[in-house]
Amino acid sequence: MNSGMSSIIMIVILFALMYFMMIRPQKKSQDKKKQMMSAMKPGDEVVTIGGLHGVISKIDNTKQTAELDIEGVYLTFDLRAIGRVVNQSAPTNVEEAKPTSDEAKPSSEEAEAKSEVPYNEDEDKKDDQTK
């Protein structure tokens, strides 16, 4: 009876390891891909699974297609063919584009560093002559 119980426990442990090593990471990557797909909008730079770089010009959710502008050539791809988003487009809302007060002001350390080291052209000329 004891050996039967230990073999059942080993099988349960094996399935638990399989879940945490294989199934769970795959689900996480699928969720991340779905989130990326739902966040795509016209103006985003994307790369297809074939390696083609382009900018999304329009998305048709009913047909599950995206039209990409590739240097003036417009191609239509399935949404599944989009491999990754390289750069998201700039925000179109004016309030989103404004920097916050923390972003607009440089830190006091940055301001001091800029003011302490003046640019000297003579040093650049000396470096060029010594080479």
C-alpha angles and dihedrals in degrees: 000000000000094000091050091053093048092051090052090050090050091052091050090049090049092053091046091053091047090052095050095041101042118009101041097051090047091053091049092053091047091052091048091051091049090050091050091049093050092048095053116112137167111290096038117127110231141177120218122223086256091058099255113146120212148137121256110244097176141352124214108199094183093059093030091233136131126204112219126201107217106182093315096322114110116211128178119223135177111255088240088064092065105101101184144340111247101185127004116223121257115271113270095206112088093219091054091051095056113096117238118247091259092054095046097053119066115226118260090248091056092048092050092048091053093048096046099057112057119193114254118195093191091065091054091051091049091051091051093049094050092055 
